[in-house]
Every structure is written in C-alpha cells, then in structure tokens.
PDB file of C-alpha atoms in Angstrom:
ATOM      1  CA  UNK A   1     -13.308  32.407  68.729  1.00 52.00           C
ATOM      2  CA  UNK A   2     -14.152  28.582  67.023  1.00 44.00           C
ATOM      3  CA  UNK A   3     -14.452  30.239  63.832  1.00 49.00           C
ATOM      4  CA  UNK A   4     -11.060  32.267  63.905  1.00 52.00           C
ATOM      5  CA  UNK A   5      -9.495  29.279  64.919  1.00 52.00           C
ATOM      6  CA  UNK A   6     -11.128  27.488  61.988  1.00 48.00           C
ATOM      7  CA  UNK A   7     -10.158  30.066  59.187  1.00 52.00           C
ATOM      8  CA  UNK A   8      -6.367  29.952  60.370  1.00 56.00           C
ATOM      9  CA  UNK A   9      -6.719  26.432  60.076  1.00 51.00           C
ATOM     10  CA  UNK A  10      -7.633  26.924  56.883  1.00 51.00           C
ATOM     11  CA  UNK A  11      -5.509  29.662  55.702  1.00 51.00           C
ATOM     12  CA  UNK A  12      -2.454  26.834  56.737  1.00 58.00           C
ATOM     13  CA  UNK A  13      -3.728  23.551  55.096  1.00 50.00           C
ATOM     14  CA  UNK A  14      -4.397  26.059  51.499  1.00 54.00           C
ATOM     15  CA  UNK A  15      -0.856  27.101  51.965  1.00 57.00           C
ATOM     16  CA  UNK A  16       0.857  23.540  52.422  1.00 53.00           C
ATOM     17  CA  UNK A  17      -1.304  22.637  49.521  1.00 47.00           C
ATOM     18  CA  UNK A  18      -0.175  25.337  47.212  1.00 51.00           C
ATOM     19  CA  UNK A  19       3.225  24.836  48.413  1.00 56.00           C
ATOM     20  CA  UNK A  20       2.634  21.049  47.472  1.00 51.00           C
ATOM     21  CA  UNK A  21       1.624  21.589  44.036  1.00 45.00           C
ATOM     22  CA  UNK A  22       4.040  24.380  42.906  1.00 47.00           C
ATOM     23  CA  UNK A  23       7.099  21.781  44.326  1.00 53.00           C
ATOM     24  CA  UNK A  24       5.398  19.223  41.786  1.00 50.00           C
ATOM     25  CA  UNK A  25       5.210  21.476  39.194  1.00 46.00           C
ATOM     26  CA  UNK A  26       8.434  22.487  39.489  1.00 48.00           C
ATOM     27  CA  UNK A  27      10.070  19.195  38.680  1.00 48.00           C
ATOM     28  CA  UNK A  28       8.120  17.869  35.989  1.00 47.00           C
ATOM     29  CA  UNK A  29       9.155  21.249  34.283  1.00 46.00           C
ATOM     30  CA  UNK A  30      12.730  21.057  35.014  1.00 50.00           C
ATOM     31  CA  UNK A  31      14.507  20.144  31.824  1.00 53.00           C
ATOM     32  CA  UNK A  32      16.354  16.352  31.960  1.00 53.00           C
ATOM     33  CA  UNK A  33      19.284  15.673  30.760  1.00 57.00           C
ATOM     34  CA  UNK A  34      20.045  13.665  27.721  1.00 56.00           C
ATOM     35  CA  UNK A  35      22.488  10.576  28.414  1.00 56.00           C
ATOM     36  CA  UNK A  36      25.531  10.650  25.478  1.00 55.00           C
ATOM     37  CA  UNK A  37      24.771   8.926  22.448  1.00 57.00           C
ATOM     38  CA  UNK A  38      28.159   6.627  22.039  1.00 56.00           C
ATOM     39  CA  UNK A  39      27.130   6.321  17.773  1.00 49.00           C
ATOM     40  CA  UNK A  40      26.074   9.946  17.339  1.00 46.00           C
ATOM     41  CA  UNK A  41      29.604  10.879  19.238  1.00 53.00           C
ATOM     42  CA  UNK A  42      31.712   8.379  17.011  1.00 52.00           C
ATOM     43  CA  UNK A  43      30.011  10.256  14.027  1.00 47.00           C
ATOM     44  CA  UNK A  44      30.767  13.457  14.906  1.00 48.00           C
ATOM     45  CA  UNK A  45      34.378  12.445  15.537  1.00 50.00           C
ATOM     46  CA  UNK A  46      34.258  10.972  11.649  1.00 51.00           C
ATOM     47  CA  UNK A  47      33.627  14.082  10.253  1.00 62.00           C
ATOM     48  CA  UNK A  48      36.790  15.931  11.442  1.00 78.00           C
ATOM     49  CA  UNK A  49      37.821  15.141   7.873  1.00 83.00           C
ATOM     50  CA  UNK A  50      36.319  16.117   4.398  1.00 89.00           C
ATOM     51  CA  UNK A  51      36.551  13.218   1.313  1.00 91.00           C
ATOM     52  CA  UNK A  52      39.199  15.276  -0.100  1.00 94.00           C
ATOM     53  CA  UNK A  53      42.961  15.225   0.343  1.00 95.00           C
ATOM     54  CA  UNK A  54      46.198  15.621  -1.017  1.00 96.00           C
ATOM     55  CA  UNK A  55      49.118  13.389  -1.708  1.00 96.00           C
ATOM     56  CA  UNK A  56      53.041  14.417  -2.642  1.00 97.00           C
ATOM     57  CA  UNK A  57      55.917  12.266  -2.439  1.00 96.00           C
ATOM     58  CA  UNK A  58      58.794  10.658  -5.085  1.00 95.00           C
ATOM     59  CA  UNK A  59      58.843   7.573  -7.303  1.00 93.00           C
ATOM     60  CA  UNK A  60      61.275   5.366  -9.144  1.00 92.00           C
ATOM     61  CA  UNK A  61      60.574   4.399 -12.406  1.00 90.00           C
ATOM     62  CA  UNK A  62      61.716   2.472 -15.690  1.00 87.00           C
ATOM     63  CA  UNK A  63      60.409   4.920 -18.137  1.00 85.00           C
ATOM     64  CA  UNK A  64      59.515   3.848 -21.527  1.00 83.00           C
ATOM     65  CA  UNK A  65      60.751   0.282 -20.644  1.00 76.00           C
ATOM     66  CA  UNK A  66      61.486  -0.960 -24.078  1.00 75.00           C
ATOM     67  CA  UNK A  67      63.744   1.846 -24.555  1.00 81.00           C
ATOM     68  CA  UNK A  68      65.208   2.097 -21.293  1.00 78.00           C
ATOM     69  CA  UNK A  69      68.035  -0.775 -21.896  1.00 75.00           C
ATOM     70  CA  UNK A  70      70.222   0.475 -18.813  1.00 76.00           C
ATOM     71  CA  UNK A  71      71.670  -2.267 -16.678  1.00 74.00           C
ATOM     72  CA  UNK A  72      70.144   0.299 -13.706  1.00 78.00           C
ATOM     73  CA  UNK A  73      67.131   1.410 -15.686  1.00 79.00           C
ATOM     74  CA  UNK A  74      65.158   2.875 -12.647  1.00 84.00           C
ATOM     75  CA  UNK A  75      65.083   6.646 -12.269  1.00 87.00           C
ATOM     76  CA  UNK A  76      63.714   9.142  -9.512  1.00 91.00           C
ATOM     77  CA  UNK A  77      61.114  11.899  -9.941  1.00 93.00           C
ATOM     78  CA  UNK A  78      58.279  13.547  -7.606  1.00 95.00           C
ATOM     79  CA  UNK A  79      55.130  13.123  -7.801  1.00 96.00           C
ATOM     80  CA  UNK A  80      51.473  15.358  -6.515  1.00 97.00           C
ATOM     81  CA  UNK A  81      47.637  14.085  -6.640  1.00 97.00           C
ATOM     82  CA  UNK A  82      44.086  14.803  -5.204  1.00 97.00           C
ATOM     83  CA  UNK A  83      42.294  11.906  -3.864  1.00 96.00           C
ATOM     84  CA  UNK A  84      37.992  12.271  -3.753  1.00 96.00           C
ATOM     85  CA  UNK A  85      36.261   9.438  -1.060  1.00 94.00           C
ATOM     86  CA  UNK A  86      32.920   8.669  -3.266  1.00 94.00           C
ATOM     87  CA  UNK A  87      32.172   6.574   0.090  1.00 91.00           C
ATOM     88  CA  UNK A  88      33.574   3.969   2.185  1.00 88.00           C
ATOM     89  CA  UNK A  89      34.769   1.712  -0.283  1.00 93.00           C
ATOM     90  CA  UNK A  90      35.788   3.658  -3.396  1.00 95.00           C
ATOM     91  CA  UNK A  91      37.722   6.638  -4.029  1.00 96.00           C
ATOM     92  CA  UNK A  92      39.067   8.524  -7.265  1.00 97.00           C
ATOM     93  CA  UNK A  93      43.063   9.740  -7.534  1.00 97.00           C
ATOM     94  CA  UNK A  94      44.890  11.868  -9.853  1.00 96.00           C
ATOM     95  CA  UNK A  95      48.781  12.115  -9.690  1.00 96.00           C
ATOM     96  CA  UNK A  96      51.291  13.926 -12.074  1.00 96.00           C
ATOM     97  CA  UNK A  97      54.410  12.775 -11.757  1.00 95.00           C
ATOM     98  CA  UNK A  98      57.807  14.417 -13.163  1.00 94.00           C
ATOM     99  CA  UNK A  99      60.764  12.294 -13.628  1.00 92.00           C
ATOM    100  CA  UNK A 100      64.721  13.724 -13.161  1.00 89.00           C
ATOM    101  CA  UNK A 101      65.874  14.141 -16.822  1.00 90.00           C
ATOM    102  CA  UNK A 102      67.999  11.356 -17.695  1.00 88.00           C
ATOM    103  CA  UNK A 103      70.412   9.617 -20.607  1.00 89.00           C
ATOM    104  CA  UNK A 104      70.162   6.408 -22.279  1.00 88.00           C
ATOM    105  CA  UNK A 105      73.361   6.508 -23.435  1.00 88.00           C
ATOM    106  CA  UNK A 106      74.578   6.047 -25.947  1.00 90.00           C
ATOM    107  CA  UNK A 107      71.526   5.914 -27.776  1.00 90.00           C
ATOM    108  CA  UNK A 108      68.959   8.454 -25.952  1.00 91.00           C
ATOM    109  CA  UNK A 109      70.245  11.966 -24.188  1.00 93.00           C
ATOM    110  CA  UNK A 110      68.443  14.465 -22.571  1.00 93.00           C
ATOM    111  CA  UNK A 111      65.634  12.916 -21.980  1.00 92.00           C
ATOM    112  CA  UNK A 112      62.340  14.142 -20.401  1.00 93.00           C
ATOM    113  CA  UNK A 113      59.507  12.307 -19.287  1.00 92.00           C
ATOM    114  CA  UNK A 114      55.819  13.132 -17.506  1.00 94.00           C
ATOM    115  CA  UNK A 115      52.671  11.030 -16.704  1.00 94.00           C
ATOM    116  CA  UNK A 116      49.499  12.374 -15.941  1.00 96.00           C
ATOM    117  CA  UNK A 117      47.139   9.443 -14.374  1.00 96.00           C
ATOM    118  CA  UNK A 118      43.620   8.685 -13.080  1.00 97.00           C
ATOM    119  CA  UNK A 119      42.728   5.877 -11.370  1.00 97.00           C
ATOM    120  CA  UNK A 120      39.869   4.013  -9.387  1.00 97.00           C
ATOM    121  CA  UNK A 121      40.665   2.813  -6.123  1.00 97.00           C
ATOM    122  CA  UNK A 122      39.082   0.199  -3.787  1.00 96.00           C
ATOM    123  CA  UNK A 123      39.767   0.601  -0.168  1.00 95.00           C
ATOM    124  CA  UNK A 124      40.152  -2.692   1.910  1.00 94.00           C
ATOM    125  CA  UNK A 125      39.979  -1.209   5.775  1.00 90.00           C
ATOM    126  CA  UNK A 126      42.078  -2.531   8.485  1.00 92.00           C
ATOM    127  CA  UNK A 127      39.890  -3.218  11.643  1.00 91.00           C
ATOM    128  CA  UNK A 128      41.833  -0.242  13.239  1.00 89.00           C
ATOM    129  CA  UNK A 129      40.356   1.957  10.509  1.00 86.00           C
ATOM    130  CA  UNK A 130      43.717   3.684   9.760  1.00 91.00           C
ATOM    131  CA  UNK A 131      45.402   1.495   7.594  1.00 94.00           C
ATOM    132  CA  UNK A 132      43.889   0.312   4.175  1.00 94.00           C
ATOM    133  CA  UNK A 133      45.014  -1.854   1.241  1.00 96.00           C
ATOM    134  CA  UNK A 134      43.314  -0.247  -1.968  1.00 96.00           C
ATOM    135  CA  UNK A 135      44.272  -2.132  -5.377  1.00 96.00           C
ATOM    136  CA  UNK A 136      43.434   0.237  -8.655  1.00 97.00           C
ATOM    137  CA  UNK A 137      42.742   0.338 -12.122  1.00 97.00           C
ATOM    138  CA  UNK A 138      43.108   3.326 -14.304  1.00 96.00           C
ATOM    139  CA  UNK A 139      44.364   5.613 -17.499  1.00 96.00           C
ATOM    140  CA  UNK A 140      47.736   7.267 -18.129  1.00 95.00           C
ATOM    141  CA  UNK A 141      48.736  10.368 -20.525  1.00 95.00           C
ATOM    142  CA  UNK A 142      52.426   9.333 -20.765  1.00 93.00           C
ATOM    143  CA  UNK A 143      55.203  11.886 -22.242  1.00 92.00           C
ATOM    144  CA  UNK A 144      58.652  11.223 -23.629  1.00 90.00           C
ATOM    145  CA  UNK A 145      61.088  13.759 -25.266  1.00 93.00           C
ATOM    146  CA  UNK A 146      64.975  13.086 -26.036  1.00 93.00           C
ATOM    147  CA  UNK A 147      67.688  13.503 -28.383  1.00 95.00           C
ATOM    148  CA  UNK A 148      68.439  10.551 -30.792  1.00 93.00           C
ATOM    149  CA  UNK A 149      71.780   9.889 -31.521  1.00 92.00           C
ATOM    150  CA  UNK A 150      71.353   6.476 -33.700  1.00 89.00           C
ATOM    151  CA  UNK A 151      74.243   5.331 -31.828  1.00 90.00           C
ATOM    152  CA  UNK A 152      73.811   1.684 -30.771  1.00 87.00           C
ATOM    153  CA  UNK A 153      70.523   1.694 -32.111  1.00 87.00           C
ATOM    154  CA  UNK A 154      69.636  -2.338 -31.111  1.00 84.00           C
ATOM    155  CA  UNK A 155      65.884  -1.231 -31.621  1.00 83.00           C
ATOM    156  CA  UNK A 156      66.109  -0.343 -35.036  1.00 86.00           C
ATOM    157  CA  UNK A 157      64.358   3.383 -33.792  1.00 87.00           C
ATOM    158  CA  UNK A 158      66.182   4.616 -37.355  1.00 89.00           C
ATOM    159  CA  UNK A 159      63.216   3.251 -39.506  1.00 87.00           C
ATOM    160  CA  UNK A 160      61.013   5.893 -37.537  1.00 87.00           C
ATOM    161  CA  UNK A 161      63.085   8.671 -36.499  1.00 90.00           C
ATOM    162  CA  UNK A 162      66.313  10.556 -38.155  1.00 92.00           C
ATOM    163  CA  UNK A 163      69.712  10.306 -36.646  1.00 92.00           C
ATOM    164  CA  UNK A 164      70.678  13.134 -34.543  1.00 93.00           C
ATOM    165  CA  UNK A 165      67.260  15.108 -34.050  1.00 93.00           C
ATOM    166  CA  UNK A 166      64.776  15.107 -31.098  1.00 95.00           C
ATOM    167  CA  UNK A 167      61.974  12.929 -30.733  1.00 93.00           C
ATOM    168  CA  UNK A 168      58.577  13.274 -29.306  1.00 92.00           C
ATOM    169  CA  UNK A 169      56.679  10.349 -27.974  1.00 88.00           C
ATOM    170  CA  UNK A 170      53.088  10.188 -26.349  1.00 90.00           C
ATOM    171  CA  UNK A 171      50.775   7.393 -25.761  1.00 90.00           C
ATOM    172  CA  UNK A 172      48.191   6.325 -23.628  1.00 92.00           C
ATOM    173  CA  UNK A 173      48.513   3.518 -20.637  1.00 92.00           C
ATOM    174  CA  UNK A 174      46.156   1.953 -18.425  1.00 95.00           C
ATOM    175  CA  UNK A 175      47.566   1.407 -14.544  1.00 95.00           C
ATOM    176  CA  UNK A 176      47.195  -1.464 -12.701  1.00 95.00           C
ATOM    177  CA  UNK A 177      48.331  -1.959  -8.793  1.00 96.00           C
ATOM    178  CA  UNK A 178      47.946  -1.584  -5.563  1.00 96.00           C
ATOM    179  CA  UNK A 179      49.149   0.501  -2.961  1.00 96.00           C
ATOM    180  CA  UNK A 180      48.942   0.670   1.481  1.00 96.00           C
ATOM    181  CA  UNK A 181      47.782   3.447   3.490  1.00 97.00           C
ATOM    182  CA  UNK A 182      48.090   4.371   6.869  1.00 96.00           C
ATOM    183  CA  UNK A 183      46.626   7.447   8.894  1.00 93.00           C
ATOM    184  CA  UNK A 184      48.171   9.360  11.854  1.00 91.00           C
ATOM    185  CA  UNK A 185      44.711  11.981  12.000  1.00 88.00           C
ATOM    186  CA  UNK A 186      45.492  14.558   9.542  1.00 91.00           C
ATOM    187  CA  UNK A 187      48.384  12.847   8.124  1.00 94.00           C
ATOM    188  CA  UNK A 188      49.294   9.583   6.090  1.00 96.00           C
ATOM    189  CA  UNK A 189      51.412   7.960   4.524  1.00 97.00           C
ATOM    190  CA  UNK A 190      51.278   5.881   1.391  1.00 97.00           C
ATOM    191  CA  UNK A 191      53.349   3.580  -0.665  1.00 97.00           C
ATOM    192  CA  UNK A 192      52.363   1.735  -3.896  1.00 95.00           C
ATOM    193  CA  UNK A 193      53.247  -0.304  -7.510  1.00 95.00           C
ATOM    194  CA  UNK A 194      51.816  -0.220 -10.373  1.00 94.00           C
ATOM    195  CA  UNK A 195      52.462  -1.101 -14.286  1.00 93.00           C
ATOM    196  CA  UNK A 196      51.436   0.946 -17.040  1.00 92.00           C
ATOM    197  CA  UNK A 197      50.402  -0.788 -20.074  1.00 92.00           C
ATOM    198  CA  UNK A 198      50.667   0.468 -23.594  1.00 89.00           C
ATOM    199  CA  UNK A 199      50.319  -0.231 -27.530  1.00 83.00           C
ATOM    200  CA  UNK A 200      53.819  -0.348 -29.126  1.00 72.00           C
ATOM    201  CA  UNK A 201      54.906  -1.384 -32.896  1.00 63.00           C
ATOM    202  CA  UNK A 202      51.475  -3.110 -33.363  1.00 69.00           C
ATOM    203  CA  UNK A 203      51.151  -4.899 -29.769  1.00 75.00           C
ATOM    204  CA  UNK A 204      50.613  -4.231 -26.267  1.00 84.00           C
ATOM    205  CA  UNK A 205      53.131  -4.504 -23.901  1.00 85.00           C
ATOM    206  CA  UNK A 206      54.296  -3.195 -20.506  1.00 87.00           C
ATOM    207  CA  UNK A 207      55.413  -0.154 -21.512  1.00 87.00           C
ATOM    208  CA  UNK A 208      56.366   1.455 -17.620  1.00 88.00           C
ATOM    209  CA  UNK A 209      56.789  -0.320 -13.909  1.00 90.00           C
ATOM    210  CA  UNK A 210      56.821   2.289 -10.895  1.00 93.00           C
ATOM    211  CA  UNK A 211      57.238   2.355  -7.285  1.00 94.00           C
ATOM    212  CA  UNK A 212      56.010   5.468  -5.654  1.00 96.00           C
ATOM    213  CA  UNK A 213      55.900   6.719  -1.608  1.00 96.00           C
ATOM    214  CA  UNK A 214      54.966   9.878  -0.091  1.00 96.00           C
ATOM    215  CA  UNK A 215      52.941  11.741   2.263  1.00 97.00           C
ATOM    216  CA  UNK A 216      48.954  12.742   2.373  1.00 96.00           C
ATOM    217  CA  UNK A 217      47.154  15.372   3.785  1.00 95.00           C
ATOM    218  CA  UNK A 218      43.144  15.274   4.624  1.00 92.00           C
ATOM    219  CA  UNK A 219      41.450  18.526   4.348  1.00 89.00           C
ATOM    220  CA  UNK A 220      39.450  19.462   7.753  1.00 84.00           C
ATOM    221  CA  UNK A 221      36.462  19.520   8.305  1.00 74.00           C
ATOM    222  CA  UNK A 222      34.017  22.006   9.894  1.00 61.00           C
ATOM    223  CA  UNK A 223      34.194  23.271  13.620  1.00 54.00           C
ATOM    224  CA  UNK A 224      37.465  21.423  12.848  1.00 49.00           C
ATOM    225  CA  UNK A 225      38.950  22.926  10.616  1.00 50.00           C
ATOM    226  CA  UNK A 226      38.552  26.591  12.315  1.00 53.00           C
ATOM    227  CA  UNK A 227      39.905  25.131  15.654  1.00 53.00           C
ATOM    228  CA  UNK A 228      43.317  24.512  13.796  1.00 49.00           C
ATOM    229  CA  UNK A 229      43.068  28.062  11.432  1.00 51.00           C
ATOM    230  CA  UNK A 230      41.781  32.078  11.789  1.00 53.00           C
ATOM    231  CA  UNK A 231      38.560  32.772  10.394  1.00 51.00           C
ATOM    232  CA  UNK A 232      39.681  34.698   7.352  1.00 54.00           C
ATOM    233  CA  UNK A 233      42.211  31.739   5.729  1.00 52.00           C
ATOM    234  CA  UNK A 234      41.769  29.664   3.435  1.00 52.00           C
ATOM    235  CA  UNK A 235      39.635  26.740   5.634  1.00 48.00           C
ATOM    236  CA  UNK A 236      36.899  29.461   6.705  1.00 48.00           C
ATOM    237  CA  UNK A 237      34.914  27.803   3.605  1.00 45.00           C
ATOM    238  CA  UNK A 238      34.662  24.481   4.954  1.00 41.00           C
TER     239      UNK A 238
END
C-alpha cells in the first residue's frame, strides 16, 4: 500500500516537472519581436524615388543678344531636360529648349533659334529637404537661322553675309546661374537664370540671358513605383 502511494507520488512530481520544463522551453523559443528602427524606416521612405527625373516648362529669352536690338528683346519658347542625382550634393541636367520663331525687324525675319545645354549642378538643401538652391556651370550648342534683309544693318552684318539670303549661325556657350527647387513628393517645381557666354567678332561676350520655369517629375522607385502602376507598364523595370 506505502509503495503505491509512493509511485503515484512519483508519477505527479515527474509530471509537474516535465510540465515545468516544456513551459520554459516554450518561451525561450518563441520568436521576439524586433522594436522599429526610426533610421532604417527614414531610409526606406528615401528611396520612393530613383536619381532620375524629368523637367518641362517655358523660358524667355534674348536670343543672340547682340543681334537682338528690339526695345522688347525677350521672347518665349519651351523647354524639356533629364536631371541624374550623382549623390547628395551634385547632379547632372540636360535641357533643349525651342524658342517661338520671331522677327528682328527690319533687319532679321523669320528667325529660328535652339539650344541644346549640359550643365553641373550643386544642390544647397533646405533643412526641410524639399526645397534646394543649386547654382551651375555648363556648355551650350546654340542655333540661329533667319532671313537677312540688310535693312538697317547698324551691325555692319553686310561684311559677312549677302543682302537678302538666309543665314546660319552656330556657336558654342558656356552657362552660368542658378536656379530654386521645391518638391511636393513626386512633383516639383523649378525656376532659374542663367547667361550664356560666347566668342563673337574676335571677343567673348554675353551672347544670351534666359529665365526659365517649369515643372519636374521624379521617376519611382521600387515597391513604389508598382503601388502607383500595373505590372506590365512601363515602371515594372524599376
């Protein structure tokens, strides 16, 4: 009878004790949970947006200032560009611009005039990280085409070119400016000056002044860019 009594006993305490142990196992295996990394969530929220992005919007310019002898010399035109972020503080931008053909008149008609530009860009960031100041430096391909009348010809442009015929002009600029940014998420906006400077009859002057204004567009990035698009367009690649 002691000894039945004894093994129940037993059989009890080896059950409490394996019930013990499994509990303890239990929680050391249970998986914890990771408390939110505040940096590692800012970055992810960085890289909504690739370093690429596009820019369109409209300018006023002087065109070929020298030439342009109009009490209102500046004229409108449109203008596109891709912008690349090498990092945080520099970025490249092209822009092509197209200007409204215009008359110098009497002396110029029908005149047509492109630029085709490079420049390098250093961003200045705003605390709030949306606006920026970025003055640039840069090349210009510069076009001019127009009839030449001769008529009230104060620059003496007969030595060059013959009365009456058209005339084809191209030279090379570099850019100086500086321009202000300022982001809404996908969208910006963006206004700037610059001056092109050229080589004319044997010395260099300021051969353009611009003002130019317009909208950008970042490209998305990632898990993104597929939130905002179906798989199969054109931001599946990102």
């Amino acid at each position: 009878m002691l000894s039945k009594k004894i093994i129940c006993l037993f059989v009890i305490l080896t059950t409490l004790y394996c019930q013990s142990v499994f509990s303890q196992v239990t929680k050391i295996a249970k998986p914890v949970k990771k408390p939110a990394n505040p940096v590692l969530n800012k970055l992810d929220k960085e890289k909504k947006y690739t370093r690429w992005s596009v820019k369109a919007g409209g300018n006023v310019s002087v065109i070929f200032l020298a030439r342009n002898v109009k009490e209102k010399n500046n004229e409108p035109g449109y203008c596109a560009g891709i912008t690349y972020e090498v990092n945080d503080f520099i970025r490249v931008a092209t822009l092509y611009t197209r200007f409204k053909p215009l008359n110098i008149e009497p002396t110029w008609l029908n005149i047509n005039a492109n630029t085709y530009e490079t420049n390098l860009e250093i961003l200045a960031k705003f605390p709030n990280n949306k606006t920026l100041l970025y003055p640039f430096v840069g090349i210009s391909y510069n076009t001019f085409k127009g009839f030449f009348t001769g008529q009230s010809d104060y620059l003496n442009l007969r030595e060059y070119y013959a009365v009456n015929s058209i005339v084809k002009n191209q030279w090379l600029g570099v850019n100086l400016g500086t321009g202000v940014e300022h982001n809404f998420g996908i969208l910006g906006v963006f206004i700037d000056y610059r001056m092109r400077v050229g080589r004319q009859d044997n010395s260099i002057n300021i051969m353009d002044v611009c003002y130019t204004g317009g909208l950008k567009v970042r490209f998305p990035y990632g898990k993104f860019a597929k939130s905002i698009a179906k798989p199969n367009d054109r931001f599946h690649w990102f």
